[in-house]
PDB file of C-alpha atoms and ligand atoms in Angstrom:
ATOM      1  CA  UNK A   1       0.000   0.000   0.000  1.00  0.00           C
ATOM      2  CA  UNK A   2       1.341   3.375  -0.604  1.00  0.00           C
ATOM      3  CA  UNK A   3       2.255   5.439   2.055  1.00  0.00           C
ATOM      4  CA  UNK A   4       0.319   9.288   1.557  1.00  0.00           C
ATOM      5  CA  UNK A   5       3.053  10.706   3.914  1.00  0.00           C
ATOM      6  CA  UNK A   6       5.850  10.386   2.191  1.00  0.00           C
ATOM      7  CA  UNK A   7       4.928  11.336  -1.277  1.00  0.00           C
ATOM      8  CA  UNK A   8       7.313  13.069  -2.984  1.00  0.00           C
ATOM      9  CA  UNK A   9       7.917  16.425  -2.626  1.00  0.00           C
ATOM     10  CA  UNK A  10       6.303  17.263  -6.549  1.00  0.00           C
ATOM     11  CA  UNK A  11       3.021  16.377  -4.787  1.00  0.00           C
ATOM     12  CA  UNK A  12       2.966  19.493  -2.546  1.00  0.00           C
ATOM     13  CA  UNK A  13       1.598  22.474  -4.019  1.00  0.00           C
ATOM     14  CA  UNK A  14       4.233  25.658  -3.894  1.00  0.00           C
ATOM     15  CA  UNK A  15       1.995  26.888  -1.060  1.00  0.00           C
ATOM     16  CA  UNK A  16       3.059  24.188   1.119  1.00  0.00           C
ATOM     17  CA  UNK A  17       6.477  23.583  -0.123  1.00  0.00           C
ATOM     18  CA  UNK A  18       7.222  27.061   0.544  1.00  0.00           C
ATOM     19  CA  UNK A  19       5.774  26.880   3.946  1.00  0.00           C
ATOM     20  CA  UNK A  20       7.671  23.632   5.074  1.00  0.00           C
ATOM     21  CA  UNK A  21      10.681  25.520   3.902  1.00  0.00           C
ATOM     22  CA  UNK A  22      10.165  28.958   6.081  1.00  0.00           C
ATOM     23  CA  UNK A  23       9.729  26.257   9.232  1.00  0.00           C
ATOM     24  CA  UNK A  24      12.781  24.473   8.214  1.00  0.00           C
ATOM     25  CA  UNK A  25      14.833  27.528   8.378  1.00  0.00           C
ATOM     26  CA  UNK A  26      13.209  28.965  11.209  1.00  0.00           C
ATOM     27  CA  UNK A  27      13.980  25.666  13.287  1.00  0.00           C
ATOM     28  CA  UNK A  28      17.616  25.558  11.939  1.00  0.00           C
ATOM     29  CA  UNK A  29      18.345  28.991  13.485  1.00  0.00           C
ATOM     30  CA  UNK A  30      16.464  28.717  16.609  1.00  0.00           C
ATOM     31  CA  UNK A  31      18.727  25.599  17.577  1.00  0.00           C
ATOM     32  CA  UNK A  32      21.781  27.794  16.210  1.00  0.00           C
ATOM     33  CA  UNK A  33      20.633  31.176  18.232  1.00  0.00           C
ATOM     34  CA  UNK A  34      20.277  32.504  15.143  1.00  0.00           C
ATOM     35  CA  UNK A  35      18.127  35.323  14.213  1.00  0.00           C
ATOM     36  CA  UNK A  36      15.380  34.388  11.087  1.00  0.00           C
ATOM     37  CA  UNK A  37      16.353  37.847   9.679  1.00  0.00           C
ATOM     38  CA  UNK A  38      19.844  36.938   8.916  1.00  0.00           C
ATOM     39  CA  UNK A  39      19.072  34.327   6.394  1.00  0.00           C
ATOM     40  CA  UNK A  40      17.471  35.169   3.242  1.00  0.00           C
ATOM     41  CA  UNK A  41      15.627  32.536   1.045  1.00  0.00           C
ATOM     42  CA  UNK A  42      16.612  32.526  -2.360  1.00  0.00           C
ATOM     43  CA  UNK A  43      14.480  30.533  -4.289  1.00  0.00           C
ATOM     44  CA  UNK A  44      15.627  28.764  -7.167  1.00  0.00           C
ATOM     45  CA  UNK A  45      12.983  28.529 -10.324  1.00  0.00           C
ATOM     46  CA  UNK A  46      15.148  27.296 -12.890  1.00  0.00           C
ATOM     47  CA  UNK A  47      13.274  25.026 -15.096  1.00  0.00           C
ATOM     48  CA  UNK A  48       9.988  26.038 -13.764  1.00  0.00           C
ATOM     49  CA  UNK A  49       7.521  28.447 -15.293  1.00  0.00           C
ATOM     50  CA  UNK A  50       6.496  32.283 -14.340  1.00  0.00           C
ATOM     51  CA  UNK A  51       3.926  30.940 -12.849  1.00  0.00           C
ATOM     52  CA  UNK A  52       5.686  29.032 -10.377  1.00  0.00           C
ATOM     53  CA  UNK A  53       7.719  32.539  -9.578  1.00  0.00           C
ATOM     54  CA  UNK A  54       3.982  34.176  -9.819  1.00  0.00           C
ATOM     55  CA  UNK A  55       2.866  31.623  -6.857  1.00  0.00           C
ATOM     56  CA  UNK A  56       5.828  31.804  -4.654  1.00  0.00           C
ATOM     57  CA  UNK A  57       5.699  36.120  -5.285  1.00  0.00           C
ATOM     58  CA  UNK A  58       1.949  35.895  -4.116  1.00  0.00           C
ATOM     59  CA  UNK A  59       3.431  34.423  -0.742  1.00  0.00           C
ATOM     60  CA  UNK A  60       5.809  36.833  -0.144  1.00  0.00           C
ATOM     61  CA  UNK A  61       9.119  35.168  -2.020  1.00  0.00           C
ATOM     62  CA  UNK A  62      11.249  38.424  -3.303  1.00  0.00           C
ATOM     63  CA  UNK A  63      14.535  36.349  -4.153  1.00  0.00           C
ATOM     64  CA  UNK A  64      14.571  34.339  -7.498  1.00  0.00           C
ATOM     65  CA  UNK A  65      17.750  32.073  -8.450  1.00  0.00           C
ATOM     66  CA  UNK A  66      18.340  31.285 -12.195  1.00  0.00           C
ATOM     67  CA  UNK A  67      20.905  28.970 -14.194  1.00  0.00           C
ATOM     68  CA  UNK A  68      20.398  29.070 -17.207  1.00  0.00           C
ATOM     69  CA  UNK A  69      19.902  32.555 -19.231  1.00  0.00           C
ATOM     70  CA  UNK A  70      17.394  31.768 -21.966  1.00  0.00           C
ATOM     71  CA  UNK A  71      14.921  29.829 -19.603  1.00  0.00           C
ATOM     72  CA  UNK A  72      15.624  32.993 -16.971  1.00  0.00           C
ATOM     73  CA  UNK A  73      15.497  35.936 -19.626  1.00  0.00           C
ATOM     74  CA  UNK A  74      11.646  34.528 -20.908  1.00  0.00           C
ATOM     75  CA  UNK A  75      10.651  34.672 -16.817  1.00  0.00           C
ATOM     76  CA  UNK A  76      12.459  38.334 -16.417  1.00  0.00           C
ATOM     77  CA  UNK A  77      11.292  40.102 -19.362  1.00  0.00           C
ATOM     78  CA  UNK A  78       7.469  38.625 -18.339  1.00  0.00           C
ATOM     79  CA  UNK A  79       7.538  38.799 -15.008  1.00  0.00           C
ATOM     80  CA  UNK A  80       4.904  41.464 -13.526  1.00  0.00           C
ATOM     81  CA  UNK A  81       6.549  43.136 -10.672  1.00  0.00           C
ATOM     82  CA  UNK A  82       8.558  45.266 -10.203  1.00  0.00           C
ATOM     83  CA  UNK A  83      10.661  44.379  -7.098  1.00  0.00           C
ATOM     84  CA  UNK A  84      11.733  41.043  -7.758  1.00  0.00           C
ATOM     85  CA  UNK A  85      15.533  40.464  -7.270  1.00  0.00           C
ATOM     86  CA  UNK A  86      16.845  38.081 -10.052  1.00  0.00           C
ATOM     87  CA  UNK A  87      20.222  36.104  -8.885  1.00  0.00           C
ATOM     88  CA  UNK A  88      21.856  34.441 -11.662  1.00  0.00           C
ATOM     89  CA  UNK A  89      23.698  31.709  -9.810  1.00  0.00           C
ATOM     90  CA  UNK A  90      25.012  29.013 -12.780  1.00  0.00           C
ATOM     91  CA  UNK A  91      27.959  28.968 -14.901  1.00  0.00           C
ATOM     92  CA  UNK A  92      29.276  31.759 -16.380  1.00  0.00           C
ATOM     93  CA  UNK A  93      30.671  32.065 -19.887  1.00  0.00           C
ATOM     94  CA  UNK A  94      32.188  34.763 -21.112  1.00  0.00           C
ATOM     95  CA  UNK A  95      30.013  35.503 -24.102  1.00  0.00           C
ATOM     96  CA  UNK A  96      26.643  35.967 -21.820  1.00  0.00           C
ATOM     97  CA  UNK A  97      28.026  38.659 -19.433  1.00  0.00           C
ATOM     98  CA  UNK A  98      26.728  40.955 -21.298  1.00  0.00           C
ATOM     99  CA  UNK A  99      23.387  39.590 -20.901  1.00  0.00           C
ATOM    100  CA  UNK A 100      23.602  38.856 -17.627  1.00  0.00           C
ATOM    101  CA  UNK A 101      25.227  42.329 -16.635  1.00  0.00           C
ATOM    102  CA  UNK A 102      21.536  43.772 -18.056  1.00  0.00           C
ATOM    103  CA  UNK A 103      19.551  41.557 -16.337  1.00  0.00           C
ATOM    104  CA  UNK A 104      20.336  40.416 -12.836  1.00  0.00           C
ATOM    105  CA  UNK A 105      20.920  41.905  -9.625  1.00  0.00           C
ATOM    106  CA  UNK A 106      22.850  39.519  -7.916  1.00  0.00           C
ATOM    107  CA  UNK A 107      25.555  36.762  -9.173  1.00  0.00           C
ATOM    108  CA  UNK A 108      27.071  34.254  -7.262  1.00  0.00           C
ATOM    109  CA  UNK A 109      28.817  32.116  -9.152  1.00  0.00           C
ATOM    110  CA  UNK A 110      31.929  34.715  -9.784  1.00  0.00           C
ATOM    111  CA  UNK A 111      35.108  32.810  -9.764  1.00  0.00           C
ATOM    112  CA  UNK A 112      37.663  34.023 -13.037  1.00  0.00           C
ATOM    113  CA  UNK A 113      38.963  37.916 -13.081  1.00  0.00           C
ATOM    114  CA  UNK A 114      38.359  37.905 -16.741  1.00  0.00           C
ATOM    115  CA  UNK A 115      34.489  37.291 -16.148  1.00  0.00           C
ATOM    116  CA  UNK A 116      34.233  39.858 -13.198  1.00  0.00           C
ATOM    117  CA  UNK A 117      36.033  42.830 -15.403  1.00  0.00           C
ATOM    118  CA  UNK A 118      33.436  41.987 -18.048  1.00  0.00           C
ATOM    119  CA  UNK A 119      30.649  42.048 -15.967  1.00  0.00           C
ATOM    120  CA  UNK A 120      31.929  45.221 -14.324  1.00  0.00           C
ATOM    121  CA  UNK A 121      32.443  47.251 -18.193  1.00  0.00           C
ATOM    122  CA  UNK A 122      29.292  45.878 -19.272  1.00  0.00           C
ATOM    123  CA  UNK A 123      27.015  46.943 -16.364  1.00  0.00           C
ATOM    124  CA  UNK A 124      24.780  49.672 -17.589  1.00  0.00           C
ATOM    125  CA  UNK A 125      25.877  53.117 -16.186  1.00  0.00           C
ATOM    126  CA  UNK A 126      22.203  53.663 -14.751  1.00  0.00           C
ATOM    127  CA  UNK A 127      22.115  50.660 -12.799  1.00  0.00           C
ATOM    128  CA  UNK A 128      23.324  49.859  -9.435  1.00  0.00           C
ATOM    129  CA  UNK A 129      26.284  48.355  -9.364  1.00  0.00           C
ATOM    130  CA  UNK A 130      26.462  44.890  -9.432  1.00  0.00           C
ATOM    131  CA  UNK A 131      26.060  42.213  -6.669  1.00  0.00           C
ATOM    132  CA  UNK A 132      28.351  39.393  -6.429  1.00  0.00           C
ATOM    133  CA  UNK A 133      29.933  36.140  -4.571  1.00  0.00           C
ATOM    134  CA  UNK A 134      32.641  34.641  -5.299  1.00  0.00           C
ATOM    135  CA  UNK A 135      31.782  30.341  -5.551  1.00  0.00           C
ATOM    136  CA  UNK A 136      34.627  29.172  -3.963  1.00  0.00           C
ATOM    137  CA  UNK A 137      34.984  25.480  -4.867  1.00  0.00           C
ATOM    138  CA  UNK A 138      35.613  24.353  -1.267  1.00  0.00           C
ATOM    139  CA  UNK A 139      35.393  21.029  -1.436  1.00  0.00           C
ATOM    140  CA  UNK A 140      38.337  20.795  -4.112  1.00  0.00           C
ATOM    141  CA  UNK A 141      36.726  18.527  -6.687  1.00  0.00           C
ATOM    142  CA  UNK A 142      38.138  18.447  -9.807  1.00  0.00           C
ATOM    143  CA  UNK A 143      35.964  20.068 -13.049  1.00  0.00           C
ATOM    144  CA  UNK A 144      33.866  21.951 -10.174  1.00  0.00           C
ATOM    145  CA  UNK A 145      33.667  25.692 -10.430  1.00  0.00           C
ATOM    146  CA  UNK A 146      35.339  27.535  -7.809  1.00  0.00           C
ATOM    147  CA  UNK A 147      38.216  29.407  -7.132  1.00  0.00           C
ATOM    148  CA  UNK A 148      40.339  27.441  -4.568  1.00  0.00           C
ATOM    149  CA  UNK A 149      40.625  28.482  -1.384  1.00  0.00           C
ATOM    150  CA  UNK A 150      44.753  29.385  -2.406  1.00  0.00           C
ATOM    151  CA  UNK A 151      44.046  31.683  -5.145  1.00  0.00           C
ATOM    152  CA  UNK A 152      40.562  33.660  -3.382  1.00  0.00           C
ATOM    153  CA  UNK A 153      42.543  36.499  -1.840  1.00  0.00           C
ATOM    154  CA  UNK A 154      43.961  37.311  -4.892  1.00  0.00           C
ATOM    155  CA  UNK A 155      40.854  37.887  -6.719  1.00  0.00           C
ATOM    156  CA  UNK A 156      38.915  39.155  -4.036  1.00  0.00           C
ATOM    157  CA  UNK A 157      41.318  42.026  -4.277  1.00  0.00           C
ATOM    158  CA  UNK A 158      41.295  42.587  -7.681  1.00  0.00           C
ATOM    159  CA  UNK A 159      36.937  42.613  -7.524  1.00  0.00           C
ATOM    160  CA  UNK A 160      36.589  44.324  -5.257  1.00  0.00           C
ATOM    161  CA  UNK A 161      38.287  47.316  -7.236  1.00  0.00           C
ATOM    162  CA  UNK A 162      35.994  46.717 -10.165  1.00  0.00           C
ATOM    163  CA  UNK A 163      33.890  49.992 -10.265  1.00  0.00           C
ATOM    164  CA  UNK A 164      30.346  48.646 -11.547  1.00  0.00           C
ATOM    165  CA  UNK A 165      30.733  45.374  -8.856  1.00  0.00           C
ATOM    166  CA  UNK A 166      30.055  44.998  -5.199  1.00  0.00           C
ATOM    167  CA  UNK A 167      31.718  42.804  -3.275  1.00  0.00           C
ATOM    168  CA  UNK A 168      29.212  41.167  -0.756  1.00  0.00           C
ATOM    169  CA  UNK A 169      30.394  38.003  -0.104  1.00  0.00           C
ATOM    170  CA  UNK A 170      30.987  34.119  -0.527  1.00  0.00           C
ATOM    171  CA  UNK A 171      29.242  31.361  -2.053  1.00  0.00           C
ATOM    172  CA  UNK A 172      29.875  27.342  -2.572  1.00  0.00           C
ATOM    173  CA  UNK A 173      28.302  24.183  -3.481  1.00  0.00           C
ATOM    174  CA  UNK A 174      30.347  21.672  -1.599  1.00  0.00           C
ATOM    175  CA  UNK A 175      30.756  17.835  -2.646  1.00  0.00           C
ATOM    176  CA  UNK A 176      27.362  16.493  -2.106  1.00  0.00           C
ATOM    177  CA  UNK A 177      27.051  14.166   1.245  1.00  0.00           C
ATOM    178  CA  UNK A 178      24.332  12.860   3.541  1.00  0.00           C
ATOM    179  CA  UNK A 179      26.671  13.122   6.279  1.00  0.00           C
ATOM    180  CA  UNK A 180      26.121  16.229   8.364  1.00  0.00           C
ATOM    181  CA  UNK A 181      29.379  16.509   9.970  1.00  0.00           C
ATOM    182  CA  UNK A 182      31.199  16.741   6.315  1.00  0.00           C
ATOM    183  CA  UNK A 183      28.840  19.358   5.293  1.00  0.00           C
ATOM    184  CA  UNK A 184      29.632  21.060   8.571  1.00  0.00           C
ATOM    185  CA  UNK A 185      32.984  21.041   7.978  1.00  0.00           C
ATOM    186  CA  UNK A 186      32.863  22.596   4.166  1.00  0.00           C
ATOM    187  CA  UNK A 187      30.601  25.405   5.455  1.00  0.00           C
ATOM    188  CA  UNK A 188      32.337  26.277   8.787  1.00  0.00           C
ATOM    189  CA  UNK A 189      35.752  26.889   6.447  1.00  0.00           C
ATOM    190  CA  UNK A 190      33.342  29.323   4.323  1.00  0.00           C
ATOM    191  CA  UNK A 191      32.665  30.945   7.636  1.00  0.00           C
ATOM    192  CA  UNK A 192      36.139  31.197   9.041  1.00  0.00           C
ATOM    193  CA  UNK A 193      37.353  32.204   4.952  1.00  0.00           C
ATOM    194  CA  UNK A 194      34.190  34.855   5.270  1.00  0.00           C
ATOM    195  CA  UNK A 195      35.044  35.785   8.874  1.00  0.00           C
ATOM    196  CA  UNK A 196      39.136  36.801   7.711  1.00  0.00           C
ATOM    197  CA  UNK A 197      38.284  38.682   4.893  1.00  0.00           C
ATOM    198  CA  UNK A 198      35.505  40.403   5.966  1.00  0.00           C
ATOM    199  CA  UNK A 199      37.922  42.396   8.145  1.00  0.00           C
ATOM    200  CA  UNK A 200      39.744  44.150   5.192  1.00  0.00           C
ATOM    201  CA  UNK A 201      36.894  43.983   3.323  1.00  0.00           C
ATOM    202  CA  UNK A 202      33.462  44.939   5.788  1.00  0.00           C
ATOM    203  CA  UNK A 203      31.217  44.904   2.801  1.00  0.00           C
ATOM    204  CA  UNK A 204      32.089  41.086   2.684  1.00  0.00           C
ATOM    205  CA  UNK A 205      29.588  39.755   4.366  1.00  0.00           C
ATOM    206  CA  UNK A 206      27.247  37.362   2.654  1.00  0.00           C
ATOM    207  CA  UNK A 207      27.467  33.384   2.756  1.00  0.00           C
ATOM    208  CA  UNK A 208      25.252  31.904   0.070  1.00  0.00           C
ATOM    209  CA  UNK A 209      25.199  27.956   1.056  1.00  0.00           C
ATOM    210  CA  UNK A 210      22.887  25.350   1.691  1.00  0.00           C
ATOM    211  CA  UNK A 211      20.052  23.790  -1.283  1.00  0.00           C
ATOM    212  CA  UNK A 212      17.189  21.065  -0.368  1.00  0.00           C
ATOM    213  CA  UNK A 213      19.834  18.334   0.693  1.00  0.00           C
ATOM    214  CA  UNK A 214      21.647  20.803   3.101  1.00  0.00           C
ATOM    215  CA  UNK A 215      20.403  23.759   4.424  1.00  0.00           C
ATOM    216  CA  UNK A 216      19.527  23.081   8.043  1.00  0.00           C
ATOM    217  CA  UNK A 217      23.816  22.557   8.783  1.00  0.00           C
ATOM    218  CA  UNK A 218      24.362  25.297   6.488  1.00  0.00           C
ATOM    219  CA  UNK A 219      22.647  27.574   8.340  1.00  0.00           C
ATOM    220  CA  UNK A 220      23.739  26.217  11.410  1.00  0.00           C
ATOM    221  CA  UNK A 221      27.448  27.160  10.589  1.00  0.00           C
ATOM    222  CA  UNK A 222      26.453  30.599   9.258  1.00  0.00           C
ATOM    223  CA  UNK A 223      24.917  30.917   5.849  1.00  0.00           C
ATOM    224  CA  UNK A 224      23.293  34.089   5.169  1.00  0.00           C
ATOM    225  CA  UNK A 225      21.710  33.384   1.938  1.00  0.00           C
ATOM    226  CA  UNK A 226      19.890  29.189   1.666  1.00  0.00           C
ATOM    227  CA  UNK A 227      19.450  28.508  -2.282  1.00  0.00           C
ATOM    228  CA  UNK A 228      16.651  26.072  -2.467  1.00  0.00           C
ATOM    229  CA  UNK A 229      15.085  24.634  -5.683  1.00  0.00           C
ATOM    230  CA  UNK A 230      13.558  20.752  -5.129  1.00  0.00           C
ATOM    231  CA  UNK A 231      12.000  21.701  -1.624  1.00  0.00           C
ATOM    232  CA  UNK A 232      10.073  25.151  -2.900  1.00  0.00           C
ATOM    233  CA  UNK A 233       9.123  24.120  -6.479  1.00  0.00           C
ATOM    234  CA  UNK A 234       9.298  19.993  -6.703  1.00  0.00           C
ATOM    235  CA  UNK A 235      11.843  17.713  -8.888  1.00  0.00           C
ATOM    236  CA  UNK A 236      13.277  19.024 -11.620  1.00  0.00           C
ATOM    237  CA  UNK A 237      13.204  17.519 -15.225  1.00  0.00           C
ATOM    238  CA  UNK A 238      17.078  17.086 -15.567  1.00  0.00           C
ATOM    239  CA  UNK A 239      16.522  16.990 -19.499  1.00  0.00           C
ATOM    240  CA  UNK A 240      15.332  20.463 -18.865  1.00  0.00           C
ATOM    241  CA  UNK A 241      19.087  21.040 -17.717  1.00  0.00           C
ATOM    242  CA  UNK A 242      20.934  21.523 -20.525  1.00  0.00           C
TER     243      UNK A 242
HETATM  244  C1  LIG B 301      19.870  24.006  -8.695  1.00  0.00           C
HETATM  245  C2  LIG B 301      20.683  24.752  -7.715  1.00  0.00           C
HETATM  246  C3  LIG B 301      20.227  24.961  -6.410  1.00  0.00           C
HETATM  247  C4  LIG B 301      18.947  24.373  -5.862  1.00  0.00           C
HETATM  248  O1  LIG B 301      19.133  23.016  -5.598  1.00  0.00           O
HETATM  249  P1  LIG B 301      18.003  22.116  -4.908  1.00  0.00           P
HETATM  250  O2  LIG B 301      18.746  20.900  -4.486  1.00  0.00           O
HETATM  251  O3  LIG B 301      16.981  21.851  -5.958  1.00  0.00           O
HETATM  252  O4  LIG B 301      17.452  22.877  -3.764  1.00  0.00           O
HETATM  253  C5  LIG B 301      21.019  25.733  -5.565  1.00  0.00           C
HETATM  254  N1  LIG B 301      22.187  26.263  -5.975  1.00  0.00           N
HETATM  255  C6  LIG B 301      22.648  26.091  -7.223  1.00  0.00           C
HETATM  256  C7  LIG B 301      23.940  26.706  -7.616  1.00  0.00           C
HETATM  257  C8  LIG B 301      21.921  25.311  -8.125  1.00  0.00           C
HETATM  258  O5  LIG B 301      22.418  25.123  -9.358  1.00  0.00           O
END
């Protein structure tokens, strides 16, 4: 017999998803003596219709995350409101800067000079400056994006000159793991790493870690910003993915 309780999480409409996740992070920081106002939910539509964003923006959901510029750009040029932040938080390559300079207000997936000086020209003149991370690949897997933890200074001080960026913090997606206390230990480097800099550099201040799979140790250890896709909107079609 099938057992209604643990359906899948494609089952739930937004409206509930969304809800389960606000309680999720609200428990994480009360057992860290965390404040709920420190972590921002970013939630991740890529794949998913305006509608989905529509649904989630009817409950209150500012923050949208975004992979992949084509299926992003169609939800962006739609989308109704006004005051919707757009984070563009895939892979960046260098010939959709431009694009993404126009569009978004927040990247976090920052991690080569090159891209950051083209994102900085190509920022328009009338728009705020630029927000971005820098993905630091702290888990040091081979073919991941990331600068490594060796080489961050380095181009955290040659961003944060950039005149169209700002600084405003870290982000990662460590090796994927059930076990909490390896999680723990990826994040709470991101922390300390976060923790350094941030005294040279005070504007330094945002973590963006923690998805479906990992966002109660995340914000445990400190993350500012939670990036969650699976939990808010259901499974993705990974042929969707390009
Ligand atoms: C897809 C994605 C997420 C969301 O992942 P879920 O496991 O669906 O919550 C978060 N961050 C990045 C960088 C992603 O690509």
């Amino acid at each position: 017999m099938q057992d209604i309780i643990s359906e899948p999480n494609h089952d739930v409409s937004i409206t509930q998803a969304l809800t389960q996740v606000h309680h999720r992070i609200n428990q994480a920081c009360t057992s860290s003596g965390r404040d709920q106002t420190e972590v921002r939910l970013l939630a991740v539509s890529k794949t998913k219709p305006l509608s989905a964003v529509n649904q989630a923006y009817q409950l209150g959901q500012r923050h949208f995350g975004e992979n992949y510029l084509q299926d992003a750009l169609e939800k962006i040029e739609h989308c109704m409101f006004g005051d919707v932040c757009w984070h563009f938080i895939g892979a960046i390559q260098s010939n959709k800067t431009k694009t993404i300079a126009h569009h978004f207000d927040w990247v976090h997936t920052l991690d080569r000079l090159k891209i950051a000086r083209r994102l900085s020209e190509q920022r328009p003149d009338n728009m705020a400056p630029l927000k971005v991370l820098i993905q630091v690949n702290i888990s040091q897997e081979k073919n991941k994006n990331g600068v490594a933890l060796a080489d961050l200074d380095e181009l955290v001080a040659a961003v944060d000159v950039l005149p169209n960026l700002a600084l405003c913090g870290l982000m990662c997606i460590p090796a994927a793991t059930q076990d909490v206390d390896q999680q723990s230990h990826a994040f709470n480097q991101m922390t300390t790493t976060r923790d350094r800099l941030n005294k040279s550099y005070p504007q330094l201040t945002e973590l963006s870690m923690g998805m479906s799979g990992d966002l109660d140790s995340a914000i445990a250890c400190g993350a500012t910003m939670v990036r969650i896709g699976t939990d808010i909107f259901g499974a993705r079609n990974t042929h969707a993915e390009q």
